[in-house]
Amino acid sequence: MRRRKALKQMIFVAGSAIFLPYCWQNSRNSSLLLKHIAIDTDIEKMLLGLSETIIPTTETPGAKEVSAHIFALVMVDDCYKKEDQQQFILGLKAFQNNCNSQFGKSFTNLSATEKETFLHGLEIGKPTDVALAYFYKNFKKLTIQAYTSSKYYLTKVQVYELVPGNFHGCVPLKSII
Amino acid sequence: MGSKNTFDAIVIGSGISGGWAAKELTEKGLKTLLIERGRNVVHPIDYPTTNYNPWEFPHRGTVPLALQEDYKTVCKHYSFKEDTVHFFLKDAQQEYIADKPFDWIRGNQVGGRSLLWARQTQRWSDFDFEGPLRDGFAVDWPIRYKDLAPWYSHVEKFAGISGNKDGLAVLPDGEFLPPFEMTCMEKHFKAATEKKYQDRHVIIARCANLSEPAEIHLQQGRARCQRRDLCLRGCPFGGYFSSNASTIPWAQKTGNLTLLTDSIAASIIFDDKQNKATGVRVIDTKTNQVTEYFAKIIFVNAASLNTNLILLNSTSRRFPNGLGNDNGLLGTHMAFHNYRGRVEATYDGLNDFTISGRRPSGSLMPRFRNVHSQETDFLRGYSVLINSTRNKATIETGFGKDLKQQLQNPQWGNWQISAQMMGETIPKKENRVWLDSNKKDMYGMPQLHVSVEYDENDEKMLLDFQQQFTQMFSEAGYKNIVAKDTKRKPGNENHEMGGVRMGNDPKTSLLNKHNQLHSCKNVFVTDGACMSSTSNQNPSLTYMAITARAVDHAVSELKKGLL
């Protein structure tokens, strides 16, 4: 019995552990403590806007609510090779420049419709700028990853069971939809 | 010789075989010192990630590049993820020299790789033990299936092995807990294949997960496997067998075990006057201090390559080339398993069905090549691990509300099936390990040269596997069949074996039929290093059985005053 109690406590402790994957800094220039790439508050705001355009908040949470842009930055900073990080940053700058020359203002200052128009162009147009295409493709991929692996998604949309308890090799689809 | 440092028995290594040695020795009343180079990992409190949900990992499973830099040998291995990284040895903690490409996968804690293994536990048969004699390679095994069968039963009952009694000569039945279920896809493949080929069988693989625990497992404080399939994080339920959850706490309960962690066994002390081994020199990894420990018998279970290293490093006047190495064969005839082949396919049938929960195992096709006689242009054969699943998938095109709509409504994809080859390799003299005469690792231990590679036989076997499974999948009506050569390096499959092989003749082997060094009978080697040939089945269960059998002999000899 004592062991069972210890086990229960252990599960409680581990299960309630809080992860702090990134730290906030009180600096105007850099809101995120990243090790390899430099991101200022304007860029961070722009990336938040981009992630919201990719997966908008509707009656259900979107990219913003799962902090997808922060996850994307952490992944690029920690898990991308140096040359890929450079390409990502180059593409990010090209994204900003492209937006400025097309609309005469930054992505953050675009209306929702303008943002969609800009992204639509990136989706259907053939990417002339390799770095821009790389940035958009990877940021979108990471935004989707953040969303589909978020607590929201895995508890409300496709429910992840930490402890399934059983395995069945053949169940009718009808029984689980 | 201080009594504080003197024991009845010393076991080097607390992995899957060392844990068994400790359990059996302490149960038989021997005061036993268990030496482990890594840190302590106590079940179930030292499994830090075991109850994390996917979103609780900052990188969702990917190990950051800066951390990967410390683990270049293991970082490409499937088991190396954000949830398991703390269970592996860093490159810098034991450098080695791969003269040919070789991935030396090492745990670095109490329990070793028993925390990280794939838990596949098929018995070997006389088709394996008689292989070298029949096909004229390596050296004849000094034991046969009948010698090991009762010990297989002994370890299976305690470890808890799930499986089905299939009645196949090539894969003897054991003491099984209820089997896990095959998927309908696997049953479909079984029906299609067994109808066409009389000698090919698809069965549920036997594995060391407690499908339903028996009384002996509850006594160990272990509970039913919860079908999480998160085994490699360490299981809080003790749902699978590891030294940590099973043999070590059991040994501790006897009151006869002393566990010495953070301690590298540097060499075995040989006493010329007594003409036997008397103890082990141990390096404390925190202080670098060397301490000697003494015992009547010594079990070397440091995991194949490190067992070779320790014996090679145990030189004395009597054994200038390494302990027990009179014939110069120590470190030679290394072998492994050929895991390069993989065939994948999809099936657009069985659309009304899927799976639920997660299964910590798979299905298996036991060896069917060259079983009763030589019938191909390569020696030996392969068994195949078969897995299948059906997932929901999302289309990730566009952006905005359309994309979100797609992400929120994942659709069922087709069934997917995969076949993973596990091929026997032929132990050869030129596949060997030896000590570098100058280079040392950070603890002052000599660096190990590893020169082990695939040969023509492996290439032919790989091709045959790819052809046979492409054909069988095609005959079963599957589509999108892709046959891969994953180019996995030797060692990456975790099944390195040999170097201290068993045999009848001291001229051609290092160990006798009871795993004693021919020329130093109170030293026993019962991990992968002792294997004379490799079979095509995962070897851990056989290490366990060989270990329990050797301990039984050791203690009986000790009682007779013969050691």
XYZ file of C-alpha atoms in Angstrom:
740
model
C 0.000 0.000 0.000
C 2.800 2.353 0.855
C 4.302 1.753 -2.530
C 1.015 2.423 -4.238
C 0.743 5.714 -2.423
C 4.281 6.622 -3.401
C 3.482 5.745 -6.988
C 0.414 7.922 -6.954
C 2.372 10.811 -5.545
C 5.048 10.302 -8.135
C 2.541 10.414 -10.971
C 1.009 13.539 -9.501
C 4.358 15.280 -9.203
C 5.568 14.348 -12.671
C 2.209 14.990 -14.279
C 1.877 18.427 -12.801
C 5.427 19.508 -13.528
C 5.409 22.822 -15.280
C 7.646 23.311 -18.242
C 9.236 26.683 -18.826
C 10.772 26.232 -22.235
C 11.622 29.868 -22.792
C 12.350 32.861 -20.645
C 11.105 36.369 -21.003
C 13.487 39.276 -20.915
C 12.809 42.893 -20.101
C 14.391 44.312 -23.177
C 12.832 46.293 -25.980
C 15.061 44.719 -28.547
C 14.624 41.122 -27.668
C 11.562 39.745 -25.982
C 12.694 36.153 -26.199
C 15.874 34.710 -24.830
C 17.122 32.994 -27.958
C 20.646 31.738 -28.323
C 21.332 31.841 -32.048
C 18.871 34.090 -33.814
C 18.087 37.723 -33.018
C 14.420 38.653 -32.850
C 13.168 42.062 -31.731
C 9.683 42.861 -30.484
C 8.541 44.112 -33.902
C 9.491 40.870 -35.596
C 7.888 38.891 -32.825
C 4.686 40.856 -33.290
C 4.874 40.300 -37.042
C 5.321 36.541 -36.548
C 2.378 36.445 -34.172
C 0.298 38.154 -36.877
C 1.533 35.719 -39.503
C 0.732 32.707 -37.319
C -2.764 34.113 -36.704
C -3.285 34.478 -40.431
C -2.189 30.871 -40.989
C -4.418 29.454 -38.222
C -6.866 32.163 -37.148
C -8.743 32.339 -33.893
C -12.406 31.670 -34.559
C -14.928 30.355 -32.081
C -12.108 27.919 -31.258
C -8.497 28.713 -30.336
C -6.021 29.375 -33.137
C -2.264 29.775 -33.443
C -2.245 32.751 -31.063
C -3.781 30.852 -28.151
C -1.183 28.071 -28.410
C 1.711 30.582 -28.798
C 2.644 28.939 -32.084
C 5.050 31.698 -33.130
C 7.070 31.279 -29.946
C 7.257 27.532 -30.440
C 8.418 28.151 -34.021
C 11.173 30.499 -32.854
C 12.337 28.102 -30.143
C 12.500 25.284 -32.695
C 14.457 27.355 -35.223
C 16.781 28.557 -32.490
C 17.418 25.164 -30.869
C 16.878 22.554 -33.575
C 17.840 24.159 -36.900
C 21.351 24.058 -38.321
C 23.218 27.335 -38.556
C 22.802 27.624 -42.323
C 19.081 26.909 -42.016
C 18.732 29.553 -39.316
C 20.460 32.049 -41.638
C 18.145 31.090 -44.464
C 15.142 31.484 -42.164
C 16.232 34.980 -41.086
C 17.062 35.976 -44.666
C 13.634 34.799 -45.745
C 11.993 36.611 -42.866
C 13.601 39.848 -44.003
C 12.583 39.181 -47.594
C 9.040 38.555 -46.321
C 9.053 41.985 -44.663
C 10.582 43.740 -47.676
C 8.221 42.041 -50.050
C 5.277 43.126 -47.943
C 6.542 46.711 -47.736
C 7.047 47.045 -51.460
C 3.662 45.491 -52.212
C 1.566 47.401 -49.664
C 3.771 50.306 -48.567
C 3.514 49.165 -44.954
C 4.678 46.416 -42.651
C 2.855 43.105 -42.327
C 1.796 44.012 -38.786
C 0.020 47.124 -40.083
C -1.882 45.309 -42.809
C -5.599 44.735 -42.428
C -6.757 41.149 -42.054
C -7.834 41.108 -45.683
C -4.498 42.513 -46.857
C -2.657 39.868 -44.847
C -4.699 37.186 -46.543
C -4.035 38.709 -49.946
C -0.312 38.709 -49.242
C -0.264 35.086 -48.068
C -2.452 34.043 -50.974
C 0.221 35.442 -53.260
C 2.876 33.418 -51.476
C 0.795 30.239 -51.644
C -0.058 30.332 -55.340
C 2.754 32.420 -56.766
C 5.968 30.719 -57.740
C 8.540 31.753 -55.144
C 11.188 33.817 -56.874
C 13.033 34.349 -53.613
C 14.320 30.988 -52.353
C 14.883 32.256 -48.818
C 11.382 33.737 -48.641
C 9.873 30.447 -49.793
C 11.977 28.626 -47.196
C 10.897 30.959 -44.427
C 7.210 30.752 -45.258
C 7.196 26.979 -45.731
C 9.015 26.345 -42.457
C 7.175 28.900 -40.376
C 3.883 27.488 -41.604
C 5.040 23.927 -40.899
C 6.095 24.867 -37.361
C 2.861 26.774 -36.761
C 0.868 23.704 -37.755
C 3.087 21.513 -35.574
C 2.609 23.825 -32.604
C -1.135 23.769 -33.145
C -1.597 20.027 -33.671
C 0.671 19.133 -30.751
C -0.803 21.694 -28.369
C -2.694 20.857 -25.237
C -5.807 22.340 -26.795
C -5.600 20.189 -29.931
C -4.674 16.969 -28.139
C -7.402 17.313 -25.523
C -10.212 18.784 -27.627
C -9.681 17.848 -31.279
C -7.678 14.611 -31.574
C -7.637 13.365 -28.021
C -4.278 11.971 -26.895
C -4.544 9.346 -24.190
C -1.478 9.200 -21.976
C -2.766 5.975 -20.442
C -4.951 4.097 -22.940
C -5.225 1.103 -20.605
C -6.039 -1.284 -23.441
C -5.105 -2.117 -26.981
C -7.485 -3.469 -29.580
C -6.134 -4.478 -32.959
C -9.392 -4.309 -34.810
C -12.283 -2.050 -33.903
C -15.073 -0.806 -36.168
C -14.591 2.841 -37.119
C -18.205 3.459 -36.195
C -17.479 2.556 -32.584
C -14.910 5.290 -32.056
C -16.021 8.251 -34.152
C 42.303 -7.106 1.939
C 39.824 -5.078 3.962
C 36.628 -6.956 4.803
C 34.623 -3.865 3.872
C 35.683 -4.414 0.289
C 35.259 -8.170 0.252
C 32.194 -9.966 -1.054
C 31.208 -13.460 -2.111
C 30.556 -12.328 -5.656
C 31.074 -9.282 -7.843
C 28.885 -8.493 -10.845
C 30.187 -5.915 -13.325
C 27.309 -4.126 -15.030
C 23.674 -3.697 -13.980
C 22.016 -4.030 -17.386
C 19.752 -6.845 -18.449
C 22.186 -9.719 -17.772
C 24.009 -8.151 -14.807
C 20.687 -7.542 -13.088
C 19.884 -11.219 -13.470
C 23.279 -12.264 -12.129
C 22.728 -10.063 -9.075
C 19.238 -11.439 -8.478
C 20.257 -15.086 -8.756
C 23.430 -14.705 -6.687
C 21.780 -12.794 -3.839
C 18.806 -15.155 -3.784
C 21.262 -18.013 -3.298
C 22.638 -16.186 -0.285
C 25.823 -14.698 -1.713
C 26.897 -11.266 -0.546
C 27.121 -9.549 -3.905
C 28.644 -6.290 -5.114
C 26.976 -4.896 -8.249
C 29.194 -2.349 -10.019
C 27.685 0.186 -12.430
C 29.605 2.877 -14.325
C 26.618 5.201 -14.581
C 24.458 6.961 -12.040
C 21.704 5.366 -10.038
C 18.223 5.261 -11.527
C 15.665 4.191 -8.974
C 12.350 2.763 -10.098
C 9.947 4.557 -10.467
C 11.146 7.911 -9.154
C 14.001 8.515 -11.598
C 11.915 8.498 -14.790
C 11.591 12.287 -15.162
C 9.596 12.359 -18.409
C 7.413 9.329 -17.880
C 4.134 11.175 -17.365
C 4.601 14.039 -19.768
C 2.036 14.692 -22.406
C 3.365 15.503 -25.900
C 2.824 19.245 -25.458
C 4.956 19.289 -22.312
C 8.148 18.731 -24.310
C 9.574 22.121 -25.366
C 10.714 20.694 -28.706
C 7.958 18.078 -29.028
C 10.441 15.225 -28.922
C 13.319 16.607 -30.983
C 16.627 16.834 -29.162
C 18.142 20.345 -29.554
C 21.220 20.384 -31.798
C 23.515 21.679 -29.074
C 22.631 18.642 -26.977
C 22.937 16.289 -29.971
C 26.544 17.437 -30.283
C 27.276 15.520 -27.076
C 25.684 12.348 -28.435
C 26.919 12.024 -32.006
C 27.087 8.227 -31.863
C 23.562 7.677 -30.677
C 21.726 10.752 -31.940
C 20.489 9.045 -35.104
C 19.027 6.123 -33.173
C 15.235 5.846 -33.083
C 15.192 5.695 -29.300
C 17.152 8.954 -28.855
C 14.466 11.578 -28.267
C 13.751 14.459 -25.947
C 12.065 12.031 -23.542
C 14.997 9.558 -23.283
C 18.159 11.605 -23.813
C 19.110 11.372 -20.116
C 19.471 7.585 -20.388
C 22.345 7.606 -22.894
C 26.099 7.855 -22.550
C 27.689 11.001 -23.936
C 30.455 10.473 -26.505
C 33.001 12.230 -24.305
C 32.336 9.865 -21.403
C 33.887 6.969 -23.300
C 35.612 7.689 -26.587
C 36.302 4.790 -28.939
C 37.833 4.343 -32.369
C 35.520 3.022 -35.087
C 37.979 1.674 -37.662
C 34.915 0.753 -39.715
C 31.590 2.603 -39.266
C 30.074 1.319 -36.019
C 27.464 2.848 -33.712
C 28.190 1.841 -30.150
C 24.897 2.504 -28.356
C 25.406 2.735 -24.607
C 23.223 3.456 -21.609
C 24.911 5.122 -18.678
C 22.932 4.295 -15.563
C 21.752 1.516 -13.327
C 19.666 -0.733 -15.571
C 21.705 0.192 -18.652
C 19.830 -0.495 -21.864
C 17.229 -2.634 -20.074
C 15.340 0.651 -19.725
C 15.587 1.343 -23.442
C 15.203 -2.035 -25.116
C 12.504 -3.054 -27.585
C 11.472 -5.906 -25.228
C 11.365 -8.570 -27.931
C 11.862 -11.930 -26.263
C 11.829 -14.865 -28.675
C 13.565 -18.067 -27.621
C 16.354 -19.402 -29.760
C 16.140 -22.980 -31.030
C 18.499 -25.746 -32.095
C 18.258 -24.333 -35.623
C 20.320 -21.513 -34.071
C 22.553 -23.442 -31.657
C 23.419 -26.063 -34.304
C 23.946 -23.443 -37.013
C 27.718 -23.019 -36.769
C 28.302 -26.782 -36.795
C 25.935 -27.438 -39.696
C 27.034 -24.516 -41.842
C 30.718 -24.580 -40.927
C 31.283 -21.107 -39.471
C 32.426 -19.636 -36.126
C 32.615 -22.407 -33.509
C 30.192 -25.074 -32.328
C 28.082 -23.981 -29.387
C 28.886 -26.075 -26.288
C 25.193 -26.037 -25.362
C 21.965 -26.996 -27.079
C 18.387 -25.873 -26.673
C 17.676 -28.593 -24.081
C 20.402 -27.149 -21.834
C 18.786 -23.744 -21.885
C 15.066 -24.613 -22.059
C 14.491 -24.851 -18.263
C 16.365 -21.580 -17.798
C 14.297 -19.872 -20.457
C 11.251 -20.946 -18.435
C 12.864 -19.723 -15.238
C 13.536 -16.212 -16.537
C 10.322 -15.923 -18.541
C 8.155 -16.586 -15.494
C 9.886 -13.900 -13.459
C 10.345 -11.285 -16.180
C 6.832 -11.703 -17.548
C 6.672 -12.513 -21.238
C 3.497 -12.121 -23.242
C 2.962 -14.390 -26.199
C 1.013 -17.108 -27.894
C 1.914 -20.793 -27.972
C 2.362 -21.137 -31.713
C 3.848 -24.644 -31.849
C 6.630 -23.730 -34.269
C 9.878 -25.733 -34.178
C 11.859 -22.709 -35.333
C 10.582 -20.595 -32.433
C 9.991 -22.711 -29.302
C 7.047 -21.783 -27.090
C 7.666 -20.486 -23.595
C 5.939 -19.533 -20.345
C 3.571 -16.907 -21.615
C 1.253 -14.293 -20.236
C -1.678 -13.610 -22.595
C -0.584 -12.371 -26.021
C -1.178 -8.879 -27.318
C -3.601 -8.706 -30.194
C -2.642 -8.681 -33.842
C -4.239 -5.912 -35.886
C -6.749 -6.824 -38.560
C -4.138 -5.744 -41.091
C -1.629 -8.230 -39.639
C -4.302 -10.952 -39.566
C -5.008 -10.184 -43.197
C -1.323 -10.521 -44.051
C -1.100 -13.737 -42.025
C -4.014 -15.293 -43.891
C -2.731 -14.240 -47.301
C 0.815 -15.446 -46.624
C 0.144 -18.683 -44.791
C -2.252 -19.748 -47.539
C 0.464 -19.457 -50.143
C 3.586 -20.476 -48.156
C 3.454 -23.475 -45.847
C 6.718 -22.591 -44.103
C 6.025 -18.898 -43.442
C 4.147 -17.908 -40.331
C 2.932 -14.608 -38.979
C 2.518 -14.615 -35.203
C 2.235 -12.060 -32.443
C 5.760 -11.325 -31.227
C 6.633 -12.388 -27.711
C 7.560 -9.394 -25.587
C 8.499 -8.516 -22.006
C 5.390 -6.467 -21.220
C 2.913 -7.555 -18.552
C -0.198 -8.026 -20.692
C -1.709 -9.408 -17.472
C 0.587 -9.677 -14.459
C 0.939 -12.929 -12.554
C 1.408 -13.182 -8.778
C 5.213 -13.109 -9.073
C 5.048 -9.735 -10.858
C 2.751 -8.224 -8.245
C 5.253 -9.393 -5.639
C 7.847 -7.332 -7.485
C 5.572 -4.306 -7.158
C 4.882 -4.307 -10.874
C 1.480 -3.724 -12.411
C -0.326 -4.455 -15.656
C 1.062 -2.831 -18.813
C -1.160 0.175 -19.511
C -0.624 0.089 -23.316
C 1.020 3.510 -23.256
C 3.882 2.412 -25.518
C 6.073 4.970 -23.745
C 8.310 2.223 -22.330
C 11.641 3.879 -23.098
C 10.951 6.668 -20.614
C 10.892 4.087 -17.825
C 7.490 2.750 -16.780
C 5.938 3.968 -13.502
C 3.770 0.832 -13.495
C 6.699 -1.537 -14.010
C 4.722 -2.692 -17.017
C 7.809 -3.975 -18.815
C 10.846 -5.834 -17.600
C 13.932 -3.821 -16.703
C 16.680 -4.399 -14.157
C 15.398 -1.290 -12.369
C 11.807 -2.468 -11.971
C 12.490 -6.135 -11.432
C 15.783 -7.901 -10.743
C 17.655 -5.174 -8.826
C 14.925 -4.347 -6.268
C 14.399 -8.109 -5.888
C 18.102 -8.576 -5.173
C 18.023 -5.649 -2.748
C 15.181 -7.264 -0.816
C 17.426 -10.212 0.046
C 19.694 -7.868 1.998
C 22.668 -9.377 0.172
C 23.189 -6.711 -2.481
C 25.578 -3.779 -2.398
C 25.092 -1.436 -5.336
C 28.121 0.625 -6.328
C 27.256 3.300 -8.875
C 29.377 5.893 -10.728
C 32.160 3.309 -10.769
C 34.009 1.920 -13.775
C 35.385 -1.604 -13.559
C 38.862 -1.018 -14.960
C 40.305 -4.513 -14.750
C 40.025 -7.854 -13.041
C 42.758 -8.690 -10.547
C 44.471 -12.020 -11.226
C 46.566 -13.618 -8.513
C 49.414 -15.700 -9.944
C 49.928 -17.665 -6.731
C 46.305 -18.667 -6.290
C 45.961 -18.975 -10.074
C 42.582 -17.305 -10.068
C 40.903 -13.937 -10.141
C 40.583 -12.294 -6.770
C 38.786 -9.028 -7.419
C 38.140 -5.949 -9.524
C 39.895 -2.579 -9.782
C 37.311 0.166 -9.845
C 37.612 3.829 -10.866
C 35.289 6.250 -9.084
C 34.035 8.496 -11.904
C 33.603 11.438 -9.537
C 37.001 11.355 -7.821
C 39.003 9.221 -10.282
C 40.175 7.256 -7.260
C 40.954 3.571 -7.759
C 39.657 1.061 -5.230
C 40.026 -2.704 -5.208
C 37.119 -4.985 -4.373
C 37.488 -8.691 -3.773
C 35.298 -11.750 -4.248
C 35.397 -15.483 -4.858
C 33.585 -15.275 -8.167
C 33.225 -12.508 -10.720
C 30.488 -12.090 -13.312
C 31.359 -9.799 -16.220
C 28.168 -8.299 -17.654
C 29.417 -4.921 -18.814
C 27.609 -5.219 -22.217
C 29.469 -6.983 -25.022
C 32.074 -4.418 -26.034
C 32.868 -3.200 -22.538
C 33.157 -6.799 -21.345
C 35.767 -7.308 -24.074
C 37.471 -4.075 -23.051
C 37.696 -5.032 -19.377
C 39.103 -8.496 -20.118
C 41.619 -7.086 -22.634
C 42.632 -4.541 -20.010
C 43.080 -7.237 -17.334
C 46.684 -8.141 -17.952
C 48.960 -10.034 -15.612
C 52.120 -12.129 -15.791
C 49.960 -15.165 -16.465
C 47.761 -13.345 -18.996
C 49.823 -10.683 -20.800
C 47.220 -10.378 -23.601
C 44.118 -10.095 -21.477
C 42.388 -12.316 -18.965
C 41.753 -15.822 -20.269
C 43.274 -14.945 -23.633
C 45.655 -17.875 -24.139
C 44.619 -18.442 -27.750
C 44.634 -14.803 -28.867
C 40.957 -14.951 -29.841
C 39.688 -12.493 -27.216
C 37.953 -9.625 -29.015
C 37.556 -11.521 -32.288
C 34.504 -13.017 -34.004
C 32.277 -10.079 -33.176
C 28.890 -10.141 -34.836
C 25.591 -8.310 -34.764
C 22.220 -8.269 -36.522
C 21.579 -6.988 -39.991
C 18.679 -4.531 -39.610
C 19.171 -2.703 -42.900
C 16.117 -3.997 -44.711
C 12.711 -2.431 -44.399
C 9.661 -2.818 -46.635
C 6.607 -0.594 -46.274
C 3.217 -0.661 -47.960
C -0.353 0.565 -47.691
C -3.665 -1.244 -48.074
C -6.903 0.266 -49.220
C -9.029 -2.539 -47.767
C -10.337 -3.039 -44.210
C -11.620 0.505 -44.427
C -14.256 0.056 -41.758
C -11.716 -0.858 -39.069
C -8.907 0.673 -37.092
C -7.009 0.099 -33.844
C -7.482 1.602 -30.415
C -4.884 2.106 -27.702
C -1.175 1.540 -28.233
C 0.591 -1.804 -28.420
C 4.134 -2.042 -27.060
C 5.038 -4.774 -29.551
C 4.297 -6.088 -33.019
C 3.837 -9.192 -35.106
C 6.643 -11.436 -36.255
C 7.543 -13.722 -39.102
C 10.077 -16.235 -37.745
C 12.956 -17.310 -39.944
C 11.947 -19.331 -42.987
C 15.163 -19.270 -45.025
C 17.651 -22.194 -44.889
C 15.945 -23.630 -41.811
C 16.098 -27.356 -42.555
C 18.723 -27.236 -45.288
C 20.795 -24.787 -47.281
C 18.580 -23.484 -50.079
C 19.780 -19.989 -51.008
C 23.081 -18.425 -52.090
C 23.576 -16.945 -48.613
C 24.064 -18.621 -45.234
C 21.468 -18.490 -42.438
C 18.318 -16.356 -42.465
C 16.298 -13.525 -41.036
C 13.187 -12.998 -38.983
C 10.936 -10.041 -39.558
C 9.129 -7.708 -37.203
C 5.834 -6.629 -38.715
C 3.881 -3.620 -37.582
C 0.749 -2.006 -38.884
C -1.403 0.915 -37.967
C -4.042 3.238 -39.263
C -3.857 6.949 -38.581
C -5.952 9.984 -39.127
C -4.201 12.513 -41.298
C -4.777 16.144 -42.126
C -4.315 17.925 -45.396
C -2.095 20.916 -44.798
C -2.681 23.088 -47.832
C -3.563 26.753 -47.881
C -3.995 28.911 -44.820
C -6.615 30.641 -42.744
C -10.031 29.212 -42.030
C -9.730 26.574 -44.765
C -6.518 25.224 -43.285
C -7.970 25.300 -39.794
C -11.053 23.445 -40.967
C -8.798 20.733 -42.394
C -6.698 20.519 -39.243
C -9.786 20.164 -37.105
C -11.234 17.423 -39.246
C -8.519 14.850 -39.787
C -9.539 12.022 -42.097
C -8.724 8.341 -41.833
C -5.825 7.333 -44.037
C -5.211 3.824 -45.383
C -3.758 1.026 -43.322
C 0.028 1.063 -43.308
C 2.213 -1.985 -42.799
C 5.965 -2.291 -42.335
C 8.393 -5.189 -42.240
C 11.712 -4.819 -40.423
C 14.429 -7.341 -41.248
C 16.501 -8.914 -38.461
C 19.269 -10.915 -40.115
C 21.835 -13.269 -38.636
C 25.421 -12.248 -39.337
C 28.380 -14.603 -39.437
C 31.017 -14.083 -36.715
C 34.412 -13.738 -38.388
C 37.893 -13.417 -36.981
C 38.507 -10.114 -38.786
C 35.437 -8.511 -37.197
C 37.115 -7.621 -33.954
C 37.864 -5.150 -31.168
C 41.182 -4.340 -29.517
C 42.728 -1.763 -27.228
C 44.601 1.258 -28.538
C 48.096 1.236 -27.120
C 48.136 4.990 -26.408
C 44.770 6.669 -26.472
C 42.829 6.802 -23.222
C 39.332 8.016 -22.430
C 38.572 10.735 -19.862
C 38.831 8.231 -17.018
C 42.178 6.868 -18.181
C 40.752 3.675 -19.653
C 42.251 2.531 -22.967
C 40.151 3.397 -25.999
C 38.592 0.475 -27.837
C 39.137 -0.051 -31.563
C 36.057 -1.472 -33.257
C 36.411 -2.972 -36.700
C 33.148 -4.654 -37.596
C 31.427 -4.549 -40.964
C 28.814 -6.118 -43.230
C 29.935 -8.744 -45.729
C 28.679 -10.217 -48.986
C 26.451 -12.669 -47.124
C 24.663 -9.741 -45.436
C 24.145 -7.969 -48.760
C 22.652 -11.079 -50.369
C 20.372 -11.646 -47.400
C 19.202 -8.024 -47.506
C 18.325 -8.371 -51.177
C 16.418 -11.594 -50.526
C 14.428 -9.999 -47.707
C 13.502 -7.039 -49.900
C 12.453 -9.308 -52.766
C 10.465 -11.708 -50.590
C 8.543 -9.011 -48.755
C 7.890 -6.976 -51.868
C 6.425 -10.136 -53.347
C 4.434 -11.136 -50.251
C 3.013 -7.635 -49.794
C 2.124 -7.556 -53.460
C 0.435 -10.969 -53.248
C -1.565 -9.728 -50.262
C -2.898 -6.887 -52.396
C -0.948 -4.028 -50.850
C 0.022 -0.861 -52.680
C 2.790 1.737 -52.570
C 5.329 -0.944 -51.701
C 8.705 0.577 -50.901
C 11.753 -1.614 -50.188
C 14.445 0.276 -48.337
C 18.073 -0.200 -47.429
C 18.315 2.039 -44.388
C 22.131 1.641 -44.314
C 22.008 1.320 -40.552
C 25.528 0.917 -39.318
C 26.544 -2.237 -37.452
C 25.865 -1.686 -33.750
C 22.943 0.648 -34.369
C 20.596 -2.302 -33.881
C 21.915 -2.629 -30.299
C 22.781 -6.320 -30.722
C 26.583 -6.373 -30.762
C 27.778 -9.821 -29.684
C 30.861 -11.989 -29.343
C 34.542 -11.521 -28.597
C 34.528 -13.898 -25.601
C 32.752 -16.790 -27.234
C 31.677 -20.059 -25.663
C 32.955 -23.369 -27.021
C 34.085 -26.856 -26.083
C 37.740 -26.414 -26.994
C 40.007 -23.946 -25.115
C 42.045 -23.641 -28.315
C 39.163 -22.100 -30.244
C 37.016 -20.441 -27.584
C 37.302 -18.403 -24.399
C 34.424 -19.739 -22.286
C 33.259 -23.248 -21.466
C 29.670 -24.473 -21.507
C 29.020 -22.859 -18.121
C 30.407 -19.482 -19.234
C 33.592 -19.818 -17.176
C 36.805 -18.599 -18.755
C 38.552 -21.863 -19.719
C 41.736 -20.722 -18.005
C 40.301 -18.713 -15.101
C 37.308 -20.623 -13.869
C 36.033 -18.154 -11.277
C 35.336 -15.514 -13.914
C 32.033 -15.833 -15.779
C 30.915 -13.908 -18.859
C 27.184 -14.095 -19.549
C 26.334 -10.993 -21.561
C 26.392 -10.636 -25.338
C 30.155 -11.138 -25.394
C 29.718 -14.883 -24.755
C 27.668 -15.573 -27.859
C 29.213 -18.025 -30.324
C 26.736 -17.064 -33.048
C 23.907 -14.540 -33.255
C 20.720 -16.272 -34.454
C 18.255 -13.800 -35.960
C 16.265 -13.224 -32.799
C 16.700 -10.485 -30.252
C 19.300 -11.841 -27.835
C 18.357 -10.411 -24.418
C 16.145 -13.308 -23.296
C 18.962 -15.713 -24.139
C 21.453 -13.612 -22.124
C 19.068 -13.804 -19.150
C 18.690 -17.587 -19.411
C 22.430 -18.155 -19.891
C 23.126 -15.932 -16.877
C 20.721 -17.745 -14.543
C 22.147 -21.084 -15.683
C 25.722 -19.936 -15.122
C 24.951 -18.604 -11.634
C 23.403 -21.939 -10.709
C 26.594 -23.690 -11.772
C 28.852 -21.128 -10.115
C 27.159 -21.399 -6.739
C 27.093 -25.177 -6.886
C 30.823 -25.275 -7.714
C 31.516 -22.750 -4.983
C 29.704 -24.898 -2.430
C 31.786 -27.893 -3.527
C 34.876 -25.800 -2.896
C 35.885 -25.990 -6.537
C 36.200 -22.249 -7.204
